Short mmCIF file of C-alpha atoms in Angstrom, two decimals:
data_model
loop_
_atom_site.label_atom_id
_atom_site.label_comp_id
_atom_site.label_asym_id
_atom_site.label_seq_id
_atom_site.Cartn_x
_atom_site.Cartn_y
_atom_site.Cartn_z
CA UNK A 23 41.08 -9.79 -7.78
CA UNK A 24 40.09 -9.25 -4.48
CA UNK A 25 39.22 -5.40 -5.22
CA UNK A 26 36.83 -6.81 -7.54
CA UNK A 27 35.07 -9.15 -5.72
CA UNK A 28 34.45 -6.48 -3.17
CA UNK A 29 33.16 -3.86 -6.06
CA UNK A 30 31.03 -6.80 -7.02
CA UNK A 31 29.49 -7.23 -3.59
CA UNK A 32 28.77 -3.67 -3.14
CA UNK A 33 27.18 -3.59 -6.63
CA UNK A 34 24.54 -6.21 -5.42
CA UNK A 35 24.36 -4.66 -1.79
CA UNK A 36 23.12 -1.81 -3.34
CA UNK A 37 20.64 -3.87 -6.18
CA UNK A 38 19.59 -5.55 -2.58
CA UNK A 39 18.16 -2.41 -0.84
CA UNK A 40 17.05 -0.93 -4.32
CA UNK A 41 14.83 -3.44 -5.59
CA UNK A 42 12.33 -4.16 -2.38
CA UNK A 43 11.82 -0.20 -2.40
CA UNK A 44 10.70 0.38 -5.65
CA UNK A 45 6.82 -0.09 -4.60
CA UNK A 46 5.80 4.19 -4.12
CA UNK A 47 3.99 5.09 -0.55
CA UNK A 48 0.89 7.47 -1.38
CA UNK A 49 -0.07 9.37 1.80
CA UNK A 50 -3.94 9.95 0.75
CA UNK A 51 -4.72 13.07 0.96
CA UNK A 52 -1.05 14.24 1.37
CA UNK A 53 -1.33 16.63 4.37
CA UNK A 54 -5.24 16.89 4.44
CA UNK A 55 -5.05 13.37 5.43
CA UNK A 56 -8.07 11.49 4.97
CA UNK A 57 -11.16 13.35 5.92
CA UNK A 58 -14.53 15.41 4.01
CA UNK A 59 -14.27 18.02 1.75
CA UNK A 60 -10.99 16.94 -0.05
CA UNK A 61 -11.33 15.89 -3.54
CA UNK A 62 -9.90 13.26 -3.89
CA UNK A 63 -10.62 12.05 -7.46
CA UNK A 64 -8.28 15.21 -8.42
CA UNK A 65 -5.69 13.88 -5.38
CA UNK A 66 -5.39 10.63 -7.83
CA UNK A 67 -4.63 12.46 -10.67
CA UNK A 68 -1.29 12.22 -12.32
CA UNK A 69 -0.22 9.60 -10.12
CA UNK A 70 0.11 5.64 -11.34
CA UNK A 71 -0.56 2.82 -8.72
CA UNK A 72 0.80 -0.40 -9.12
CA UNK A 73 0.60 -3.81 -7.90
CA UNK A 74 2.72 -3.44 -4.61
CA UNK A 75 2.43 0.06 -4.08
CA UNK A 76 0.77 1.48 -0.70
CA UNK A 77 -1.65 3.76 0.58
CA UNK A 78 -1.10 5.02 3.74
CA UNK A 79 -4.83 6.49 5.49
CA UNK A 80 -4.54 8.87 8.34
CA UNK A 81 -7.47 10.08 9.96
CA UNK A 82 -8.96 10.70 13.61
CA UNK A 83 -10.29 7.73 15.14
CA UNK A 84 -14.20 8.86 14.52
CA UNK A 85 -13.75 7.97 11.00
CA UNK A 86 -13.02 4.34 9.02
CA UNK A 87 -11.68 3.18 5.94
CA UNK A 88 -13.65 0.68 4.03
CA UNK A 89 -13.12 -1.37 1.27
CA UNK A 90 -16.18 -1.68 -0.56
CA UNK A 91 -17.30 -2.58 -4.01
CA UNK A 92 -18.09 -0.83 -6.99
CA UNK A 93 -21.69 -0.20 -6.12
CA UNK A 94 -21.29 0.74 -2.91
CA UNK A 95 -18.63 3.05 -3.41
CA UNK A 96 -20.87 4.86 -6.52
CA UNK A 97 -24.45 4.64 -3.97
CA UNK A 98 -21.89 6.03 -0.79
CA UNK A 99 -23.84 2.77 0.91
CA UNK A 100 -22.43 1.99 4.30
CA UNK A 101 -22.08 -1.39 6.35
CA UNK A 102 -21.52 -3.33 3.55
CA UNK A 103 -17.58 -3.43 3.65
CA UNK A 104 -15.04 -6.10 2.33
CA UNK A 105 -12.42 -4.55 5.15
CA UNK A 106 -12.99 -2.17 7.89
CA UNK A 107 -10.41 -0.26 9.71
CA UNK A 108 -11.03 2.89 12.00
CA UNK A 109 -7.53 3.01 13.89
CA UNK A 110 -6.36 6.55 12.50
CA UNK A 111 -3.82 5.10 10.68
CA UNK A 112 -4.29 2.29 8.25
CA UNK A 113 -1.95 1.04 5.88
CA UNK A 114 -3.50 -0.72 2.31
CA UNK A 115 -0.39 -2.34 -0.26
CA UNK A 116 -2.31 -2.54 -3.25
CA UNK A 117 -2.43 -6.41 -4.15
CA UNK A 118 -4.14 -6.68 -7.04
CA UNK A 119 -4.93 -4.87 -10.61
CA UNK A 120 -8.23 -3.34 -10.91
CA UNK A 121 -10.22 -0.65 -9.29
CA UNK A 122 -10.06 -0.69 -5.51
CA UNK A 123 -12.46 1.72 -3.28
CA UNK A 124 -12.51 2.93 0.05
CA UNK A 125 -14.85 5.50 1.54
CA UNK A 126 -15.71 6.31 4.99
CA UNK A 127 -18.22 4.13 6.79
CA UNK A 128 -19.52 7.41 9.12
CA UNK A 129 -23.02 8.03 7.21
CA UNK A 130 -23.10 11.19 5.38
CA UNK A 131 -19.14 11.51 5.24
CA UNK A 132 -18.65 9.75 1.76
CA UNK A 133 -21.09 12.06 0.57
CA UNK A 134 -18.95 14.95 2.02
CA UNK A 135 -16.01 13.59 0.06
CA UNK A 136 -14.50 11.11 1.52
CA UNK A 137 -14.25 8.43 -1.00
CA UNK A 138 -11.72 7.66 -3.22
CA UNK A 139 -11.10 4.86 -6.33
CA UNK A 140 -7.68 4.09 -7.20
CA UNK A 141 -6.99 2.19 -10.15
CA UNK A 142 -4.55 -0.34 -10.30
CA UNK A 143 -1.88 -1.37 -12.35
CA UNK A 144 -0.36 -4.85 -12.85
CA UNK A 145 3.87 -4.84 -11.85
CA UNK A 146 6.02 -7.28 -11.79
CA UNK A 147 5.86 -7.84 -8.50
CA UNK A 148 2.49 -9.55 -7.06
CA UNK A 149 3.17 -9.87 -3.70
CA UNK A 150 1.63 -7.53 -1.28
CA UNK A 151 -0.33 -7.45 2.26
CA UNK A 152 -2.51 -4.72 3.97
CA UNK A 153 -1.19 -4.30 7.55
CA UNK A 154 -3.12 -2.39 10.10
CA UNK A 155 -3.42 -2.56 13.91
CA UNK A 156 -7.10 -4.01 13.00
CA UNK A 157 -6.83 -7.63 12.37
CA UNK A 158 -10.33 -7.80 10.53
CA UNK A 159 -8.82 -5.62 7.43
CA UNK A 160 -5.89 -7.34 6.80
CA UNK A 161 -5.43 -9.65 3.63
CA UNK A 162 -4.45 -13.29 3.99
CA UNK A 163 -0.94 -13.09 2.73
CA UNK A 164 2.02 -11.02 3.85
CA UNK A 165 5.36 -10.46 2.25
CA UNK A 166 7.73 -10.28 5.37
CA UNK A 167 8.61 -14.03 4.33
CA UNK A 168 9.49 -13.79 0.76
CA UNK A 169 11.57 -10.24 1.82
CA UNK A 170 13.19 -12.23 4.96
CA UNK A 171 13.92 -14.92 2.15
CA UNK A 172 15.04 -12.10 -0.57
CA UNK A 173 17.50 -10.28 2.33
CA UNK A 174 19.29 -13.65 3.35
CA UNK A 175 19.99 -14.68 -0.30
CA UNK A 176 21.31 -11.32 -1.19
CA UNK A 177 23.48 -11.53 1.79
CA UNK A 178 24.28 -14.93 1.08
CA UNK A 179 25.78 -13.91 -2.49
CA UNK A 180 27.99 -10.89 -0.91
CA UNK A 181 29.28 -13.41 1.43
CA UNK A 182 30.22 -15.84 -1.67
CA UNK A 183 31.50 -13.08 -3.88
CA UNK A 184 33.68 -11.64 -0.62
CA UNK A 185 35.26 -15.09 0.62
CA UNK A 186 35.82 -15.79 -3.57
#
């Protein structure tokens, strides 16, 4: 009995560091990075974003990544950005369905490519955070809480299923 209790608890140990990790990391631009003359309409291609999933941006410090809307993004229109980040390495979790855009708030540069719309897909998992080291393009929730709260009850049911 005891054997199985242990199987049990390594069953859910390993459903515990599973499930948190099945949001995908997209590097934009893969190796390019994020910077002119990639294409990155074609760099979107074939791949599926989700609710929770995140796009890592890195870039030297002379460029930004802006969140802008629909207009902007289509017009390459600078200083009108939701969020603004130009720390070389910012880090968007997707946290909502719908087309999100980002170009590069250096005029001329999202004309030189570097723009890029990602459209989103609902999951079943809607909570997500952007975390950069530039407070001003962060969103107003973060999921460190409910995964702090997620880890402890996992652990909580090995340490049941062991003691049982």
């Amino acid at each position: 009995m005891a054997s199985l209790s242990v199987g049990v608890a390594c069953v859910l140990l390993v459903l515990c560091m599973v499930v948190p990790s099945l949001a995908a990391v997209y590097t934009v631009g893969d190796t390019s990075g994020w910077t002119t003359g990639i294409d990155y309409s074609t760099w979107t291609q074939g791949k599926t974003f989700k609710v929770g999933d995140t796009l890592v941006f890195k870039y030297p410090t002379f460029h930004t990544v802006d969140e802008v809307s629909s207009s902007d993004y289509s017009t390459c229109t600078v200083g009108n950005a939701i969020r603004s980040d130009n720390s070389g390495s910012t880090t968007v979790t997707l946290k909502a369905a719908g087309t999100h855009y980002f170009i590069c708030g250096v005029v001329g540069h999202c004309g030189n490519g570097m723009k890029l719309a990602v459209k989103v897909e609902s999951s079943s998992s809607t909570t997500a955070t952007t975390t950069t080291t530039n407070p001003d393009f962060s969103y107003s929730s973060s999921n460190r809480s409910s995964f702090a709260a997620y880890f402890i009850t996992c652990v909580a049911l090995i340490v049941i299923l062991v003691i049982n």
